[in-house]
Coordinates of C-alpha atoms and ligand atoms in Angstrom, one line a residue:
X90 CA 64.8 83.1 -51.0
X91 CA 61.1 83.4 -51.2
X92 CA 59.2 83.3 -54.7
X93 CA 58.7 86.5 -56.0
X94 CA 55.3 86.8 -56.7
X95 CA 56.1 89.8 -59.1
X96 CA 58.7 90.8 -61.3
X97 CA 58.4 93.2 -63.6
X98 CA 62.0 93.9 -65.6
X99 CA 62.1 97.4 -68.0
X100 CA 58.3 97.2 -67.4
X101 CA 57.6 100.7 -69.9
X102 CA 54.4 102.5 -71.0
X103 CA 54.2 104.9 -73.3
X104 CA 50.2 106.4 -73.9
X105 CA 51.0 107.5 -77.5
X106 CA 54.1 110.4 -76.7
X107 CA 53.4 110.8 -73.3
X108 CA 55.2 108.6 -70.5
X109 CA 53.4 106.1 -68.2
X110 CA 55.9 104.2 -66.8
X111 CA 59.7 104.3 -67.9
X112 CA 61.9 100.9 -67.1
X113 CA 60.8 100.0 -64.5
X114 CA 62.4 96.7 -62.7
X115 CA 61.1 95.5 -59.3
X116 CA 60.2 91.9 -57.2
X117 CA 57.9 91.5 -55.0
X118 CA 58.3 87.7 -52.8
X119 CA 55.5 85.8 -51.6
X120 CA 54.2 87.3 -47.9
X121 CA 55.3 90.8 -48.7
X122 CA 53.3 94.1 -47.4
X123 CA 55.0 96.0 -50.6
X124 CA 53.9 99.7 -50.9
X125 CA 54.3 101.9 -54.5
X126 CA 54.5 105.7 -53.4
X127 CA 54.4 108.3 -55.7
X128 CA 52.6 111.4 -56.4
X129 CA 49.9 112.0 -58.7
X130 CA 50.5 111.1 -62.3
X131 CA 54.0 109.5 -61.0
X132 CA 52.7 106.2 -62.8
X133 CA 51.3 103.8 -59.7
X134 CA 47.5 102.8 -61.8
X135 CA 49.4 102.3 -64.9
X136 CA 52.0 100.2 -63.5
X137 CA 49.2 98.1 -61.4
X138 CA 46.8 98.2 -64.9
X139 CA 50.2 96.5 -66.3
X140 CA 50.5 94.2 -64.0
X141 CA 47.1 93.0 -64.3
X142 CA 47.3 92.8 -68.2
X143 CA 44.4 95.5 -68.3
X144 CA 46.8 97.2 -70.4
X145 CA 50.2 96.1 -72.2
X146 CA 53.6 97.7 -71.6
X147 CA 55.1 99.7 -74.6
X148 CA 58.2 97.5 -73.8
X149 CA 59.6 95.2 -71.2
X150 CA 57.7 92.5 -69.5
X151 CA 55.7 91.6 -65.6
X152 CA 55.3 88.6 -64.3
X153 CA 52.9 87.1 -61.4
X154 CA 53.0 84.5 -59.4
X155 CA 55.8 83.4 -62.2
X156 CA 53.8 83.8 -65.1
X157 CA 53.8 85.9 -67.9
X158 CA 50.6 88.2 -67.5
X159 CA 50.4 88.5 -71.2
X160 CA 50.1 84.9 -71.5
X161 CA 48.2 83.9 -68.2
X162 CA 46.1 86.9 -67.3
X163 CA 43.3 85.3 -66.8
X164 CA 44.2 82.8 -64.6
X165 CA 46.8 85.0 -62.5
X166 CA 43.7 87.7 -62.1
X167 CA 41.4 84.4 -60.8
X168 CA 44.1 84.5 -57.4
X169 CA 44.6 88.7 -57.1
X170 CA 41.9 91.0 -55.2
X171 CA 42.0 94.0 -57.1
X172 CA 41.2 97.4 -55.9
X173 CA 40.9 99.4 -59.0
X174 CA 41.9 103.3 -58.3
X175 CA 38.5 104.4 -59.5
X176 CA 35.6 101.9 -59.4
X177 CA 33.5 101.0 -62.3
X178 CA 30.5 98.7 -60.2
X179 CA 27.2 97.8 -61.6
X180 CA 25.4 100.8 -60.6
X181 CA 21.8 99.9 -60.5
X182 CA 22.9 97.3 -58.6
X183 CA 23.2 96.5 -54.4
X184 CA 26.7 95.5 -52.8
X185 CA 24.9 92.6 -51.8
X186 CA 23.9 91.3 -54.9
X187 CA 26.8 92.3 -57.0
X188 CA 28.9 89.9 -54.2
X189 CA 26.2 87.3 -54.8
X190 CA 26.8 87.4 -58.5
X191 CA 30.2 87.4 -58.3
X192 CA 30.4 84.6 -55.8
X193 CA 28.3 82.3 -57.8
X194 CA 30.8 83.3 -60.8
X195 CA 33.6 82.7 -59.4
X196 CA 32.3 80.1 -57.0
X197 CA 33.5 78.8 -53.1
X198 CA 32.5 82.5 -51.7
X199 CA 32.0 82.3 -48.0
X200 CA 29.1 84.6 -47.3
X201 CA 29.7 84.7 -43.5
X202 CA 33.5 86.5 -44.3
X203 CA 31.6 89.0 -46.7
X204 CA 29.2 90.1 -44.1
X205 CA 32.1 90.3 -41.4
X206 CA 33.4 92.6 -43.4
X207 CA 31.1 94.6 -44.0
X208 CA 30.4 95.1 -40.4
X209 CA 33.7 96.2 -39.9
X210 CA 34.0 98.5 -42.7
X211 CA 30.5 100.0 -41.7
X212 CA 29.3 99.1 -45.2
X213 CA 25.4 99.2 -46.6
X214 CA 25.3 96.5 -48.8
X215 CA 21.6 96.7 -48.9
X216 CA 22.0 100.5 -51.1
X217 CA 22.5 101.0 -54.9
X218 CA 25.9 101.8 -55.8
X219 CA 24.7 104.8 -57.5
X220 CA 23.3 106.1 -53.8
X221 CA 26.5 105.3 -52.1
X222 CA 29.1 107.6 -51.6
X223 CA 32.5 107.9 -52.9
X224 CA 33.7 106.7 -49.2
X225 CA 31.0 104.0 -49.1
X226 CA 32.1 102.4 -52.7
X227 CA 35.4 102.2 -51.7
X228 CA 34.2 99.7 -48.9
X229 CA 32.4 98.1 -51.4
X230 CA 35.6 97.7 -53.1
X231 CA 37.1 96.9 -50.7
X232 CA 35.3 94.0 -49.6
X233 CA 35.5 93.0 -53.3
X234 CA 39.2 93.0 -53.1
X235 CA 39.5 90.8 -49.7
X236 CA 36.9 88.9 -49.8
X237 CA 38.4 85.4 -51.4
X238 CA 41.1 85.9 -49.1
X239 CA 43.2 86.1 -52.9
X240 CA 46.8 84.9 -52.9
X241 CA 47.8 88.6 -54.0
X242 CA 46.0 91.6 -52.8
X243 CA 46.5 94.8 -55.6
X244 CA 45.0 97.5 -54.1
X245 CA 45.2 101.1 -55.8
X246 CA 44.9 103.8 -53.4
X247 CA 43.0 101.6 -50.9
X248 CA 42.5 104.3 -48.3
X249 CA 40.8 106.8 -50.6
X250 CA 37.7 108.7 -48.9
X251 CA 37.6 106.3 -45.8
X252 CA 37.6 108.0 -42.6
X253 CA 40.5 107.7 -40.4
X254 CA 38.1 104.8 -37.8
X255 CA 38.1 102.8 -41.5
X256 CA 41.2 103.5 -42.2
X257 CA 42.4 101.8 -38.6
X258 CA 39.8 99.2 -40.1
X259 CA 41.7 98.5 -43.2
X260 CA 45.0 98.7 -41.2
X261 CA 43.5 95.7 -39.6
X262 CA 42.7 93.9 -42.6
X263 CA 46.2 94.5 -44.2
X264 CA 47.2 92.6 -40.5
X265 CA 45.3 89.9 -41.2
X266 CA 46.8 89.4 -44.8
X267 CA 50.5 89.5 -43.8
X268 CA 49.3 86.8 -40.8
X269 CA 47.3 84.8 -43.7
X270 CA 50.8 85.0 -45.8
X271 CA 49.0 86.9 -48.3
X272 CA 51.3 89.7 -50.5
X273 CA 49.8 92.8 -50.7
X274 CA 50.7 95.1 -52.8
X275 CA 49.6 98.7 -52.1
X276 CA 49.7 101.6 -54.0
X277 CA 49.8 105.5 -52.7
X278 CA 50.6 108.9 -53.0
X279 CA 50.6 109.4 -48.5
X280 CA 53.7 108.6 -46.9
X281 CA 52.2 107.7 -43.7
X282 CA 49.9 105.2 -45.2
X283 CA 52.2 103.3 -46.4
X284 CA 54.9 103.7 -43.8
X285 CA 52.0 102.0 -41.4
X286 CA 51.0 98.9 -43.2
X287 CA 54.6 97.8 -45.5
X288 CA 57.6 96.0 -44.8
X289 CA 59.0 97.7 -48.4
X290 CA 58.1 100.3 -50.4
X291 CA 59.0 101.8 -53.9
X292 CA 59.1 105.1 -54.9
X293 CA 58.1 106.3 -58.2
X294 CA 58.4 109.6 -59.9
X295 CA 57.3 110.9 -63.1
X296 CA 57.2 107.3 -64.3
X297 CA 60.9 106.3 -63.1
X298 CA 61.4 104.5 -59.9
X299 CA 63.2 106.7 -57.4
X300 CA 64.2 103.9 -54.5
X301 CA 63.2 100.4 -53.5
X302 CA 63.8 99.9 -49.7
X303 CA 62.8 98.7 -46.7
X304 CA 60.5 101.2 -44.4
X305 CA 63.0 101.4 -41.6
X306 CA 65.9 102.2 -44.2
X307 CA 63.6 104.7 -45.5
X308 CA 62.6 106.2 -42.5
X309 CA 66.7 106.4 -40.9
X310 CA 67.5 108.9 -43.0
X311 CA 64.5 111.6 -43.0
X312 CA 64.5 114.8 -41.7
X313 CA 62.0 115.3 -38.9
X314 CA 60.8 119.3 -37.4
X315 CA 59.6 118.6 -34.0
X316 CA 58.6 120.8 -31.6
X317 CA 58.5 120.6 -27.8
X318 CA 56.5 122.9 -25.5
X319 CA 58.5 123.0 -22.1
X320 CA 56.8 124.3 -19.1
X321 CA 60.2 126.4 -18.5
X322 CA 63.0 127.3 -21.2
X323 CA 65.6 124.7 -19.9
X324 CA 69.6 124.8 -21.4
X325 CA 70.0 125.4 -25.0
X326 CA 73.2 124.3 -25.1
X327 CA 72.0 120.5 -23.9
X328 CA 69.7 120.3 -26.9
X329 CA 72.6 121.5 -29.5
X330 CA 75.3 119.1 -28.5
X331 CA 72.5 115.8 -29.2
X332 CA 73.9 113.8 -32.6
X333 CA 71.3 113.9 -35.4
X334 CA 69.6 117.2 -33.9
X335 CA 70.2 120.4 -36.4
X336 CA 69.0 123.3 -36.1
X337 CA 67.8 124.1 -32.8
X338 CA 65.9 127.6 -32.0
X339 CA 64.0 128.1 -28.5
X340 CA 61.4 130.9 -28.5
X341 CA 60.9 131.2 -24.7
X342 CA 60.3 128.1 -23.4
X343 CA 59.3 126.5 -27.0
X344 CA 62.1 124.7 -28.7
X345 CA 62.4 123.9 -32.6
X346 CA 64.5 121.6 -33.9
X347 CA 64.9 119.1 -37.2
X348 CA 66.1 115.0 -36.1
X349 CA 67.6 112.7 -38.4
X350 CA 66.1 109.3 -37.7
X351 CA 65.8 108.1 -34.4
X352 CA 63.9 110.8 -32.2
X353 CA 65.5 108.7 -28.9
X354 CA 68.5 111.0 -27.7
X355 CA 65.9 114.4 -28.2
X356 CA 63.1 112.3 -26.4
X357 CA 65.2 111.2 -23.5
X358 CA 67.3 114.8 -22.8
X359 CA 63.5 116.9 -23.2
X360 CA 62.4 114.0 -20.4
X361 CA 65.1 115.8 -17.8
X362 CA 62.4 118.8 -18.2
X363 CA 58.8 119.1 -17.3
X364 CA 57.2 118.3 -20.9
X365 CA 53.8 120.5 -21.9
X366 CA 53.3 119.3 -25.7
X367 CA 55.6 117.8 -28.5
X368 CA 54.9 117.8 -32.1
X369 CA 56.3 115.9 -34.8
X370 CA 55.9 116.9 -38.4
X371 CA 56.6 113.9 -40.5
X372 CA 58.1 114.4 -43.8
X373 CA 56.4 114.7 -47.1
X374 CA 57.0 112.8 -50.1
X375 CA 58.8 116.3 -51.9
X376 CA 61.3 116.5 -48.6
X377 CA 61.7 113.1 -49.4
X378 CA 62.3 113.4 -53.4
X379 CA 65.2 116.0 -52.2
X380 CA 66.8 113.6 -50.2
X381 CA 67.2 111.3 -53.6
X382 CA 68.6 114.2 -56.0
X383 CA 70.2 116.5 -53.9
X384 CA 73.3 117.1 -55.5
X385 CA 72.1 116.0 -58.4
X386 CA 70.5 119.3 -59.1
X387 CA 70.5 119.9 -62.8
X388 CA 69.3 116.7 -63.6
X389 CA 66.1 116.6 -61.4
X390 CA 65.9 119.7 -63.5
X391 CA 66.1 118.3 -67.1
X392 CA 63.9 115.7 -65.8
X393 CA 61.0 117.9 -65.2
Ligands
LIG485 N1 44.7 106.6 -70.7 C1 45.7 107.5 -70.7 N2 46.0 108.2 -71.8 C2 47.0 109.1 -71.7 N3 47.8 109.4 -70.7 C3 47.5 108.7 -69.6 C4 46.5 107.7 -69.5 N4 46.5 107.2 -68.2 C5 47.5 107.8 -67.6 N5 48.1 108.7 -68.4 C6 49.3 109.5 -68.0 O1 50.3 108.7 -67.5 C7 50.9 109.3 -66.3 C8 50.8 108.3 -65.2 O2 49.4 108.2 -64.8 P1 48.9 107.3 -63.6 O3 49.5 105.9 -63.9 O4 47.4 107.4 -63.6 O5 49.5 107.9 -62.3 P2 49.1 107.7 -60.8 O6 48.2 106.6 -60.7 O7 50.4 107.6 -60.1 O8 48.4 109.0 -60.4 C9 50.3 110.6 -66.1 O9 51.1 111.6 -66.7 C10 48.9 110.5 -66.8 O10 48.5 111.7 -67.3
LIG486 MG1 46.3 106.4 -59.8

């Protein structure tokens, strides 16, 4: 087995009565792309925050890289890029020099990989921070966060305000990681983001963790609406008798439908027909949640 890289076991925070994070146990091994979904408030800054020692657990324990972070936080936090949810940079300050300053804290920066990625990232590191935009900072922090190519990248909502062209960007960087044998871990609250870039992902809810599985796990079991414009209403009947298709409605020559997992039998039968338009609505993080507590219904209930 590969190292794990992070463990945290009953990992709990408690912000005076109000829950952070509630037991939480998970590993993440060495080369991982591991994503943390959840919603807002679900928990994902303060479990990162934990992790990093920026804060420290109610109960329970985290470690990185093997060590306690209690004990070793500063020298665990010396090999993570850390993407903090909301940026506190040196205002008055340029993105170039506050990468100058911290290169000549920290020491070995290579100045040529900074400005490669800031070229890709479409970054001004020539502007005050206070002039940039929300969009623009997070490029800046970005760049901060990959820049010593880190053993561990944390990254807290790391596609916040970029564009969807960045966002490909950043895809590409997370690419470059997993080739590099970096672990990333990646928190945030859109499915598809994370469904993209991560071999694994954890769910968390209201502090608790809902699931830890792999993406394609995940993704065999949800409930997909697609729809798909014919040029001509062909057989209903064809469509109905296709395992993992439910709920199949035409309206003329437009058919509606909800797939479980693999979209291949629907794909191939529409294919026997001439094909105008299909669209696929991918499921949200709720549709999700009910696949995790149906039947449990009361209890999701309590738990509110
Ligand atoms: N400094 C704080 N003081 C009190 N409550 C906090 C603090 N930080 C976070 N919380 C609460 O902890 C819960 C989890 O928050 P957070 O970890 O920021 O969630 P997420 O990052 O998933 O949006 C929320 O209910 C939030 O209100
Ligand atoms: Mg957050």
């Amino acid at each position: 087995m590969r190292q794990p890289i992070i463990e945290a076991r009953g990992l709990t925070k408690f912000y005076g009565k109000n829950r952070g994070i509630i037991d939480l146990d998970f590993d993440v091994s060495e080369g991982e792309v591991f994503g943390y979904l959840g919603p807002n408030g679900a928990g994902k800054t303060t479990t990162i925050r934990t992790l990093l020692d920026l804060i420290r657990p109610t109960d329970g324990e985290a470690k990185v890289f093997g060590k306690d972070v209690r004990l070793d936080g500063e020298e665990i936090r010396a090999d993570i890029g850390y993407l903090p949810g909301e940026l506190a940079l040196f205002g008055d300050m340029t993105g170039e020099e506050i990468f100058k300053y911290l290169g000549n804290v920290r020491g070995g920066l290579n100045w040529n990989y900074v400005e490669e990625l800031a070229d890709r990232l479409e970054a001004d590191l020539s502007k005050t921070v206070a002039d940039l935009s929300s969009g623009n900072k997070q490029k800046l922090g970005l760049i901060q966060a990959f820049m010593n190519k880190p053993r561990l990248l944390i990254l807290d909502e790391p596609t916040n305000g970029l564009d969807p062209l960045m966002q490909q960007e950043f895809f590409q960087l997370i690419e470059e990681a997993r080739a590099n044998g970096q672990t990333v871990f990646a928190s945030s609250h859109i499915l598809p983001v994370v469904e993209r870039i991560c071999d694994r992902v954890a769910i968390i809810r209201k502090g608790e963790l809902v699931t830890v599985e792999e993406i394609d796990d995940l993704k065999e079991g949800m409930l997909r609406s697609i729809e798909i414009q014919f040029a001509d209403r062909p057989p209903e009947e064809k469509f109905k008798e296709l395992p993992g298709v439910e709920e199949v409605n035409f309206e003329d020559s437009r058919l509606r439908c909800k797939v479980v997992g693999r979209l291949d039998d629907l794909i191939k039968e529409a294919a026997n027909y001439e094909v105008v338009n299909v669209i696929s609505h991918e499921p949200n993080l709720e549709e999700i949640f009910l696949k995790y507590y149906e039947g449990e219904g009361e209890g999701v209930e309590a738990n509110a």
